Coordinates of C-alpha atoms and ligand atoms in Angstrom, one line a residue:
X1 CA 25.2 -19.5 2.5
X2 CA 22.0 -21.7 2.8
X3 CA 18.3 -20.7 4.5
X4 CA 15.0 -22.2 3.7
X5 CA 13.6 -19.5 2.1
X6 CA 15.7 -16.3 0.4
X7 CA 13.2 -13.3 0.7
X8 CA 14.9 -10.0 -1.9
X9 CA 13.2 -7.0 -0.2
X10 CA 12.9 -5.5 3.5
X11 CA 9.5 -3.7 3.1
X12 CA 6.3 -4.3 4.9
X13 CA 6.0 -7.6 2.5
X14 CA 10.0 -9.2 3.1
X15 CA 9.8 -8.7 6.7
X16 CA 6.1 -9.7 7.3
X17 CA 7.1 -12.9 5.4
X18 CA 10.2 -13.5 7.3
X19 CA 8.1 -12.7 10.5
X20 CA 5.6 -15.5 10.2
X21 CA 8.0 -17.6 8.4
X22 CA 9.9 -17.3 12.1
X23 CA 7.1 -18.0 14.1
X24 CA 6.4 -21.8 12.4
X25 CA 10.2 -22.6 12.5
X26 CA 11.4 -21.7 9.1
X27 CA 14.3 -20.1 8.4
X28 CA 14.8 -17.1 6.1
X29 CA 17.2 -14.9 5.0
X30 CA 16.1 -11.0 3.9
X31 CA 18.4 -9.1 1.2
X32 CA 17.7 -5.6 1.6
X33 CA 19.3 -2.8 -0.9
X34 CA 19.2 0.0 1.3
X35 CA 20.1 1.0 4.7
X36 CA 17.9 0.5 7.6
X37 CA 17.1 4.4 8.1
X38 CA 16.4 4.6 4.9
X39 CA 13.6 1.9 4.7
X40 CA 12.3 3.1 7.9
X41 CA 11.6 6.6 6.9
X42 CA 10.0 6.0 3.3
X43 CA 6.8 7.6 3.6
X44 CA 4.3 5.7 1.7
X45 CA 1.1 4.1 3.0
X46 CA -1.2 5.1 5.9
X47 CA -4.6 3.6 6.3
X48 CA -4.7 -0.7 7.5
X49 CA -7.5 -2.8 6.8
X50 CA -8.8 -5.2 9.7
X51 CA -7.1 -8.1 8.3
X52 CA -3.5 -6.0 8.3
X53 CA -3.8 -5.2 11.9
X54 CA -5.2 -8.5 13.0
X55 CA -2.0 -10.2 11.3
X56 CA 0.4 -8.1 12.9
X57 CA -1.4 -8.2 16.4
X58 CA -1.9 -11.7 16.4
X59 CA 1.7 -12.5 15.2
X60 CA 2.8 -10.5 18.1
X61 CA 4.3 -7.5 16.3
X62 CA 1.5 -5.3 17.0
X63 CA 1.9 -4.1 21.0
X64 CA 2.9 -0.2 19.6
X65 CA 0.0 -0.3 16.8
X66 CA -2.6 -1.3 19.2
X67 CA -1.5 1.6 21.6
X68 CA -0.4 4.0 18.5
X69 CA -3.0 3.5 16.0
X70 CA -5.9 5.3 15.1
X71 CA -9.2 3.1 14.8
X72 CA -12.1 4.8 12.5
X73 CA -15.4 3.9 11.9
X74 CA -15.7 5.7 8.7
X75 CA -14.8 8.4 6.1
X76 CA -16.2 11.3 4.3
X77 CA -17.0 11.8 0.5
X78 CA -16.9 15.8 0.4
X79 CA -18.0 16.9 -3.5
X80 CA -20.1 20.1 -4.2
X81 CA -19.0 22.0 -1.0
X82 CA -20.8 19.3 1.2
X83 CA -19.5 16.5 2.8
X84 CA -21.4 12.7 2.9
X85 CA -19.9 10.1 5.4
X86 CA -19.9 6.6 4.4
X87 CA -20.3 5.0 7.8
X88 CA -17.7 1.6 7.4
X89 CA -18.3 -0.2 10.6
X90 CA -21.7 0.0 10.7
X91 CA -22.2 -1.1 7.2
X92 CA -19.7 -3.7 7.5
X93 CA -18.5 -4.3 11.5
X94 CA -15.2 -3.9 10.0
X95 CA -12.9 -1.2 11.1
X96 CA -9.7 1.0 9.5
X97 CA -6.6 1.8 10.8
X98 CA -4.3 4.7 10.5
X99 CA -1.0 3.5 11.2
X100 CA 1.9 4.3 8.7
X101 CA 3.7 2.4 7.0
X102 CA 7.3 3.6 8.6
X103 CA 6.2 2.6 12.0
X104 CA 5.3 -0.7 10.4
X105 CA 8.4 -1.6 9.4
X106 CA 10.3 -0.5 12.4
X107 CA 8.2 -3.1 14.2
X108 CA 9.6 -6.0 12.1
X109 CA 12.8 -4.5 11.9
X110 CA 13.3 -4.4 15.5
X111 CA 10.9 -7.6 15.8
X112 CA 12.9 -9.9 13.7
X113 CA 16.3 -8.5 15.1
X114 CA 15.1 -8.9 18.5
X115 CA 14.3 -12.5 17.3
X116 CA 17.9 -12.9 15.8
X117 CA 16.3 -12.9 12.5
X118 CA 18.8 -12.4 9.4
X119 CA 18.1 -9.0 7.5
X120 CA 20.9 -7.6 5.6
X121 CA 20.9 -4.0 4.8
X122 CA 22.1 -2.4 1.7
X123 CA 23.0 -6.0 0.4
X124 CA 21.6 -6.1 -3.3
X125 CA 19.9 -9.1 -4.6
X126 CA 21.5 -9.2 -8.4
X127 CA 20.8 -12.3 -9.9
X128 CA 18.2 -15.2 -9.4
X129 CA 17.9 -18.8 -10.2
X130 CA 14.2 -19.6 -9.7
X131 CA 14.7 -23.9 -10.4
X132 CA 18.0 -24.7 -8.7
X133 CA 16.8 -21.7 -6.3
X134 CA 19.9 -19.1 -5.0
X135 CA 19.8 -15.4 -5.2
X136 CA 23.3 -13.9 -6.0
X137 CA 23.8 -11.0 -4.1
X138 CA 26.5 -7.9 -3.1
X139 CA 26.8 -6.3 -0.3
X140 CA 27.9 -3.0 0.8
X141 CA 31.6 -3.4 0.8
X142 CA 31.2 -4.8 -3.2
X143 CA 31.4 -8.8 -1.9
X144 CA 29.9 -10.6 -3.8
X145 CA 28.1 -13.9 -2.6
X146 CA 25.1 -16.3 -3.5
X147 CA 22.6 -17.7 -1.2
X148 CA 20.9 -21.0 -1.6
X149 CA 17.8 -21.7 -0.6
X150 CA 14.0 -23.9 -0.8
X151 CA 12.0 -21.3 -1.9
X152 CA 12.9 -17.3 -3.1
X153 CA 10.0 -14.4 -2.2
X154 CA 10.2 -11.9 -4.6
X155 CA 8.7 -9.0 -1.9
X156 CA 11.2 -6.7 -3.9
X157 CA 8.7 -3.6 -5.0
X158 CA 7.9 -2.6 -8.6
X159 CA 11.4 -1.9 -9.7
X160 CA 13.1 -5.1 -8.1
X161 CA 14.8 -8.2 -9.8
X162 CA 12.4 -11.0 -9.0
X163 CA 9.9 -10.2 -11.5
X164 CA 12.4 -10.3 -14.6
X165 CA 13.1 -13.5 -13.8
X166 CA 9.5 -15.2 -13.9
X167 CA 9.4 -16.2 -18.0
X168 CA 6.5 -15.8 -20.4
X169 CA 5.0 -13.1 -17.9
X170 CA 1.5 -11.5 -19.2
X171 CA 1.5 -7.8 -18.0
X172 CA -2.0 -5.5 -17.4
X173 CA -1.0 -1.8 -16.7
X174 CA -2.5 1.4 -16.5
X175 CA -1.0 5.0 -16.6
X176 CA -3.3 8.0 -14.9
X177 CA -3.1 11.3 -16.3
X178 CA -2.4 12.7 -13.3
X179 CA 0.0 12.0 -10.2
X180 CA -0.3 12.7 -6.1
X181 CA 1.6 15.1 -4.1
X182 CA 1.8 14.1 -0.9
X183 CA 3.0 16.1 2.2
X184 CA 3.3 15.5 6.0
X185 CA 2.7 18.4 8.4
X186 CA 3.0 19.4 11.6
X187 CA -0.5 20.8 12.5
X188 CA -3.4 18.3 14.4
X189 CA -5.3 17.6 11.5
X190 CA -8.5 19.3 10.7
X191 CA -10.9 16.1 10.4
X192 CA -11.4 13.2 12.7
X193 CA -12.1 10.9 9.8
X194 CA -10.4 10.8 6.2
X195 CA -11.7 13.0 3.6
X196 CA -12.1 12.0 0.1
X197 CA -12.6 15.5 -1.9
X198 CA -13.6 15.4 -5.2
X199 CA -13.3 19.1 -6.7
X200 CA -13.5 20.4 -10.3
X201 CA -10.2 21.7 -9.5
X202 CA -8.8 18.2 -8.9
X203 CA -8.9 15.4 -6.1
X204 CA -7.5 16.1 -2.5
X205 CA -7.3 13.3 0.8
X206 CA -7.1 14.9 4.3
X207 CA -5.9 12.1 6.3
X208 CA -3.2 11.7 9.3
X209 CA -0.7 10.2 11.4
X210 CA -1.4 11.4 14.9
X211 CA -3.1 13.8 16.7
X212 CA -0.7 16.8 16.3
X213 CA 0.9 15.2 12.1
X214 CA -1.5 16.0 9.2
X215 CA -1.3 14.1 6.1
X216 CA -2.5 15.4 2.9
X217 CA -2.7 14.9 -0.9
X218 CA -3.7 16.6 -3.8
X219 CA -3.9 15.7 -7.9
X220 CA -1.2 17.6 -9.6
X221 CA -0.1 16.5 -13.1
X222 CA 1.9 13.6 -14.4
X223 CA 4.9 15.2 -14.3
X224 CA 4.5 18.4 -12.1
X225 CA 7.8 19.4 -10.6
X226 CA 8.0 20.1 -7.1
X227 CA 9.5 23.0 -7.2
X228 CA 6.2 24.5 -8.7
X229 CA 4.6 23.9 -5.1
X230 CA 5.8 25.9 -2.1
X231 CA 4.1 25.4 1.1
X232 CA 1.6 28.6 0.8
X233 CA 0.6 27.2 -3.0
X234 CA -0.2 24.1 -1.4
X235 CA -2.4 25.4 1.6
X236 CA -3.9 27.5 -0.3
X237 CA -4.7 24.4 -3.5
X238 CA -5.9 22.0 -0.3
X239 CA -8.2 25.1 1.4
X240 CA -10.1 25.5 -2.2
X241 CA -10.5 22.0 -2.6
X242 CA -12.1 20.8 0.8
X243 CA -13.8 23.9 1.0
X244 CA -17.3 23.4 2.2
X245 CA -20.5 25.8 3.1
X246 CA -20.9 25.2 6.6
X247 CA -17.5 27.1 7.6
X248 CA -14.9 23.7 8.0
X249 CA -11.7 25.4 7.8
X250 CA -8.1 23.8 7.1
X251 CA -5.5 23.9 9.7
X252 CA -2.4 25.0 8.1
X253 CA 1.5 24.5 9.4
X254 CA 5.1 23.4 8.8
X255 CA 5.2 20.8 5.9
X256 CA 8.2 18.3 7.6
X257 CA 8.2 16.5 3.9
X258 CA 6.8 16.7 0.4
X259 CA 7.0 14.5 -2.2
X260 CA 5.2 13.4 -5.5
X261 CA 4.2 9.6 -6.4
X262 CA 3.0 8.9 -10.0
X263 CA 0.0 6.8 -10.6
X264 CA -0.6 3.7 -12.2
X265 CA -2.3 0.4 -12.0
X266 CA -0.3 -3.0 -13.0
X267 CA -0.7 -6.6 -12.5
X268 CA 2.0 -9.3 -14.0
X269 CA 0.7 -12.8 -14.5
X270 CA 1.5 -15.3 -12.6
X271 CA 2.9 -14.4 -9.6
X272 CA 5.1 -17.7 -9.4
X273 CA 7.6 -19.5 -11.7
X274 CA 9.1 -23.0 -10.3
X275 CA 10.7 -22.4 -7.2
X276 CA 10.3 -18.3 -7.1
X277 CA 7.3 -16.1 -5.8
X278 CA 6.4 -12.3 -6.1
X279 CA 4.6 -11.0 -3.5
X280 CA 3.5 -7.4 -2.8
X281 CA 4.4 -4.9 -5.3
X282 CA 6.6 -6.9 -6.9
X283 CA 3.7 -7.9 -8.6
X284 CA 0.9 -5.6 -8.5
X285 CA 0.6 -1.9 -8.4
X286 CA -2.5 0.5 -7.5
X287 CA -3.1 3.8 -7.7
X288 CA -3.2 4.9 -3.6
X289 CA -7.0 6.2 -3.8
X290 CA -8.2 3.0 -1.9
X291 CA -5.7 2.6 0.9
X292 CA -5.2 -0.9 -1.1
X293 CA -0.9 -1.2 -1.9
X294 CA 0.0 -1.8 1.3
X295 CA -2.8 -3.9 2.4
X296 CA -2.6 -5.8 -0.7
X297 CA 1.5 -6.8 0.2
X298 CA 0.3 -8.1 3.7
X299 CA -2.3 -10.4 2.3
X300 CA 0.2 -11.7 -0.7
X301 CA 2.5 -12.9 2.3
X302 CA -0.1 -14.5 4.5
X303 CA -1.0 -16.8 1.5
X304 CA 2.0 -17.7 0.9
X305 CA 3.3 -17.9 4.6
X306 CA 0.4 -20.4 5.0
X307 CA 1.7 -22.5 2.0
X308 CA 4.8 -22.9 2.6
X309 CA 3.9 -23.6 6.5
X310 CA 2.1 -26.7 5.0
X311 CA 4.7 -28.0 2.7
X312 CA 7.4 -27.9 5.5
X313 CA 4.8 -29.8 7.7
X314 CA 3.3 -32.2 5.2
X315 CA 5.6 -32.0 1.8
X316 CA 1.9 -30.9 0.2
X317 CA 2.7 -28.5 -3.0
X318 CA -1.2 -27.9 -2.7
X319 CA -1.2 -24.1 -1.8
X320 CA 2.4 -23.8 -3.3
X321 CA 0.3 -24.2 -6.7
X322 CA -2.8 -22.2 -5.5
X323 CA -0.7 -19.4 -4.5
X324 CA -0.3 -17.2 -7.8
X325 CA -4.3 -18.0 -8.5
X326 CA -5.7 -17.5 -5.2
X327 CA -3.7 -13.8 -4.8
X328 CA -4.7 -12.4 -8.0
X329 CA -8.5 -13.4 -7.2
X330 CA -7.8 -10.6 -4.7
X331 CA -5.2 -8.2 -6.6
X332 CA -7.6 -8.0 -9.4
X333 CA -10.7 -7.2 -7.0
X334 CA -8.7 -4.4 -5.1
X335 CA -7.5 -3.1 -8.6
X336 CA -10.8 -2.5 -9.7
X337 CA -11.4 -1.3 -6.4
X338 CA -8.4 1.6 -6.8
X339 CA -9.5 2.1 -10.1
X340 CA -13.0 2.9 -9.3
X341 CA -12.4 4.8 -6.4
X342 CA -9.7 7.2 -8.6
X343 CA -11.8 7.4 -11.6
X344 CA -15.2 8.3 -9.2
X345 CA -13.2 11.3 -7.5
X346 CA -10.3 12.2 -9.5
X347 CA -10.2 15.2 -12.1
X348 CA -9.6 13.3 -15.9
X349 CA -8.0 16.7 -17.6
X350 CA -9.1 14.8 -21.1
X351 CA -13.0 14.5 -19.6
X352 CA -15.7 16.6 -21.4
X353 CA -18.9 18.0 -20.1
X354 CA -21.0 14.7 -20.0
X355 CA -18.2 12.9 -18.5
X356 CA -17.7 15.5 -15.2
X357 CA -21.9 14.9 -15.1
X358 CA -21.7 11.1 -15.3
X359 CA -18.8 11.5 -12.2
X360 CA -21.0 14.1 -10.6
X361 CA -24.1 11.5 -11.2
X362 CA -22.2 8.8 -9.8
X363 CA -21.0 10.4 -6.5
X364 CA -24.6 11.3 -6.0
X365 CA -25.9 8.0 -5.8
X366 CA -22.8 6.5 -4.0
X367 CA -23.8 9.2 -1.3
X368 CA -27.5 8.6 -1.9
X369 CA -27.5 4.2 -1.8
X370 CA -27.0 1.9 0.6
X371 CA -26.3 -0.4 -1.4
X372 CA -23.5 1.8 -3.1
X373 CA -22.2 2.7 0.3
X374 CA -21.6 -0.9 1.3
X375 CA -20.1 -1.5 -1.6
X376 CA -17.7 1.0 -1.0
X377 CA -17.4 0.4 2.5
X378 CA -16.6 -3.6 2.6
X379 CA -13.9 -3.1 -0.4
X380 CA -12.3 -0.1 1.2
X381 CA -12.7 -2.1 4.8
X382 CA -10.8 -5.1 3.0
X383 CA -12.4 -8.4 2.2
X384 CA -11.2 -11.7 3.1
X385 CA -7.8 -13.2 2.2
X386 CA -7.4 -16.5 0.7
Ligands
FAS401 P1 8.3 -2.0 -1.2 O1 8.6 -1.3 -2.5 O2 7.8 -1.3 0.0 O3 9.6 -2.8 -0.6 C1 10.5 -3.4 -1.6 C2 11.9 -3.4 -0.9 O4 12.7 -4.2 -1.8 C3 12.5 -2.0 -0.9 O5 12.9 -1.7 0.5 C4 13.6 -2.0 -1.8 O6 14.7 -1.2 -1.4 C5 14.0 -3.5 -1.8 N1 14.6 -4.0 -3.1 C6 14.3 -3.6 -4.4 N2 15.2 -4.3 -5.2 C7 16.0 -5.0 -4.5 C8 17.1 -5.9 -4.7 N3 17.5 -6.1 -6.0 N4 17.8 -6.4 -3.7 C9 17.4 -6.2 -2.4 N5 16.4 -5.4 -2.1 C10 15.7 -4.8 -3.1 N6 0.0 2.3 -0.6 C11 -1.1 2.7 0.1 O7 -1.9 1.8 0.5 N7 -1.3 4.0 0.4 C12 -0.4 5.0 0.0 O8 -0.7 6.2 0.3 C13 0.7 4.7 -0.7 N8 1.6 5.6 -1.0 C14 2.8 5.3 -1.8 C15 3.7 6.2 -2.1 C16 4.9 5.8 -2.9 C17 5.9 6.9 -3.3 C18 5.0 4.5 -3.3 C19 6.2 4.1 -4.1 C20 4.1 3.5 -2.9 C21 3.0 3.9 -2.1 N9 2.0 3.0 -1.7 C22 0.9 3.3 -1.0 C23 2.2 1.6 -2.0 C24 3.2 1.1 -1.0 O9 2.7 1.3 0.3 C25 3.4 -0.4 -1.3 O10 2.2 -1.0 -1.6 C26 4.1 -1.1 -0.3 O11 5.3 -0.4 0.0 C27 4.4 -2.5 -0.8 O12 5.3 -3.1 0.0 P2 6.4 -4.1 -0.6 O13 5.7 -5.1 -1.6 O14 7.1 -4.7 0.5 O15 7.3 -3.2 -1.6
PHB402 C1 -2.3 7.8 4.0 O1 -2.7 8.1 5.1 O2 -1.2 7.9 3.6 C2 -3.4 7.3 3.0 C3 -4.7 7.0 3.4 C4 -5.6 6.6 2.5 C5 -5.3 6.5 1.2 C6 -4.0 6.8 0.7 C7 -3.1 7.2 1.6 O3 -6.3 6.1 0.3

C-alpha cells in the first residue's frame, strides 16, 4: 500500500487533515483504531472558535454546523452568588460556537467517504518509520500490513504511537489536583450563554448542545469514582454551585451520559522528526477550562495542510521546517490560556486563606477591567493561526 501522506488517528485532527489534504489533490490514507460508532459518539469538546468554524465552512464541511450550531456573543463569570458577563464579540468582533465535537466528526466521516476518501476503521497503526516513512499497521481481522507514504501525521491523541517515535523529545506537563465530571442531559439548558462558576465548593460550567440537551461540569477529585455521583448528588452539587441571589434556578432532568476526564496540561517538543508530524493532541494537552483542545487540533492541521500544500506545489521544505515552531507559538499561548482560566476559577484543595483571596481578588478585577475582559475575551475567542 502507498498514499502521499499516512495520517494514524480519525479524530477531529486525522480527518480535518485528510479533508484539506483532499481538496488540493493529495492523497491520504487514515488508520483509525476504533470503529466508526465509536469515534462518532465520544463526547469530548463543545465550544469552536471563529477560526474552527470558518475552516470547516469554507472547506465545505460545514452546511449542518452553520444550520445546527449555536453562535454566542459572550459568557458569564458567576462567583459570589452574582454573575458578570464578559461580552466576547463586542470586545473582540469575534464570535463562539457551540457545536460538539461528535457532530464534527460525523461531518468528515461522511464528508471524506462521500468523497471516496480512505479511512479505515478499527485498523491499528503499530509501528512507524519516520525517515524511510511507512506506518505498519493491523486491521480488524489480525492482518497485518504496512503503508508507505511522503509524509506521516501523527493526529493520534495523547495515548497514540506517533509521539514515541519522535527521538530526543523535551516534555512540559502538568497534573491538576482535581478532575471534571462531565454529564449530558436531557433538559433545555438553563442559560443562554456559558457559565463559568467559580464556588468555594469547587468549579462548575453550564454549557449545551441544543436547545432541549444541557451540558454540564463540575470539579470533583483526581480520582473520584463515578459511582459516588448519582444523578440527584449531581443536581443537587450543580444547584449549590451556580446558585445566585437574584432567583436563577437550574433545570434538572435525565442525565443520557456521565463521565469523568482527568486534568492536565502537556506539551512535547518538537512536534516533527524527519518525515513524521504530531498534530493535535498527540502533542499537546490542556485542561478543558478554555474551550482550547479541540480548537487547538484544528489549527495544528491547517498549518501543516498549508505546508505540505506548498511542497507538493513548489518542492519548498519552507513551512515543512516552520511547522513544529510556528504551532507551539500557539500551543504554548493557549496553554497559558487553559491554565489561567483553571487556576482563576477552579477550587486548589492545597490553597490557604490568602490564596482563595488572591483568586477572589483576581476575579474581581477580571469582572471589574476592560482591559482584563479583552484579555480574556480575544484568547477564549481564539487568536490567529500561523
Ligand atoms: P483524538 O484523541 O480526538 O483522536 C485521536 C484518534 O486516534 C482517536 O480516534 C484514537 O482512537 C486514534 N488512535 C490512537 N492511537 C491509534 C493508533 N495506534 N492507530 C490508529 N488510531 C489510533 N477539548 C475541549 O476543547 N473541550 C472539552 O470539553 C474537552 N473535553 C474532553 C474530554 C475528554 C474525555 C478528552 C479525552 C478530551 C477532551 N477535550 C476537550 C479535548 C479533545 O476535544 C481533544 O482536544 C480532541 O479530541 C483532539 O483531537 P485529536 O488530536 O484528533 O485527538
Ligand atoms: C463543552 O460544551 O463541552 C465545553 C464548553 C466550554 C469548555 C469546555 C467544554 O470550556
Amino acid at each position: 500500500m502507498r498514499t502521499q501522506v499516512a495520517i494514524i488517528g480519525g479524530g477531529p485532527a486525522g480527518l480535518l487533515l485528510s479533508h484539506l489534504l483532499h481538496l488540493q489533490g493529495i492523497d491520504s490514507v487514515v488508520l483509525e483504531s476504533r470503529d466508526r460508532g465509536y469515534v462518532e459518539r465520544r463526547q469530548r469538546a463543545g465550544m469552536l472558535e471563529q477560526g474552527t468554524t470558518d475552516v470547516l465552512r469554507e472547506s465545505g464541511a460545514g452546511e449542518r454546523l452553520d444550520r445546527e450550531g449555536l453562535v454566542h456573543h459572550g459568557l458569564e463569570l458567576r462567583f459570589g452568588g452574582a454573575g458578570h458577563r464578559i461580552p466576547l464579540t463586542d470586545l473582540t468582533g469575534r464570535t463562539v460556537t457551540v457545536y460538539a465535537q461528535t457532530e464534527i466528526v460525523k461531518d468528515l466521516v461522511a464528508r471524506r467517504l462521500a468523497d471516496g476518501g480512505d479511512v479505515r476503521f478499527e485498523t491499528e497503526a503499530v509501528g512507524v518509520d519516520a525517515s524511510a516513512p511507512s506506518v505498519a499497521f493491523r486491521d480488524r481481522a489480525g492482518r497485518t500490513g504496512t503503508l508507505e507514504c511522503d509524509y506521516i501525521a501523527a493526529c493520534d491523541g495523547f495515548h497514540g504511537v506517533g509521539r514515541p517515535a519522535v527521538p530526543g523529545l523535551r516534555t512540559f506537563s502538568r497534573e491538576y489536583p482535581f478532575a471534571w465530571l462531565g454529564i449530558l442531559a436531557d433538559v433545555p439548558p438553563s442559560t443562554e450563554e456559558l457559565i463559568y462558576a467559580g464556588h468555594e465548593r469547587g468549579f462548575a460550567l453550564h454549557s449545551l448542545r441544543s436547545p432541549q440537551v444541557s451540558r454540564l461540569y463540575l470539579q470533583v477529585p483526581p480520582d473520584e469514582d463515578i459511582a459516588a455521583w448519582p444523578d440527584a448528588r449531581i443536581w443537587e452539587e450543580l444547584a449549590a454551585r451556580f446558585a445566585t441571589g437574584d432567583g436563577w434556578k437550574l433545570q434538572e432532568g435525565p442525565i443520557t451520559d456521565k463521565s469523568i476526564t482527568p486534568m492536565r496540561s502537556f506539551v512535547a517538543e518538537p512536534m516533527r522528526h524527519d518525515r513524521l508530524f504530531l498534530a493535535g493532541d498527540a502533542a499537546h494537552i490542556v485542561p478543558p477550562t478554555g474551550a482550547k483542545g479541540l480548537n487547538l487540533a484544528v489549527s495544528d492541521v491547517i498549518v501543516l495542510a498549508r505546508a505540505l500544500t506548498e511542497r507538493y506545489a513548489t518542492g519548498s521544505d519552507t513551512l515543512l521546517d516552520a511547522y513544529s515552531s510556528t504551532c507551539l507559538r500557539r500551543v504554548w499561548r493557549a496553554e497559558h490560556f487553559s491554565y489561567w482560566m483553571t487556576t482563576l476559577l477552579h477550587v486548589d484543595p492545597a490553597a490557604d486563606d490568602f490564596a482563595l483571596r488572591l483568586q477572589r481578588s483576581h476575579l474581581d478585577y477580571v469582572v471589574s477591567s476592560e482591559a482584563a475582559k479583552t484579555t480574556l475575551a480575544e484568547n477564549y475567542t481564539g487568536l490567529p493561526i500561523g
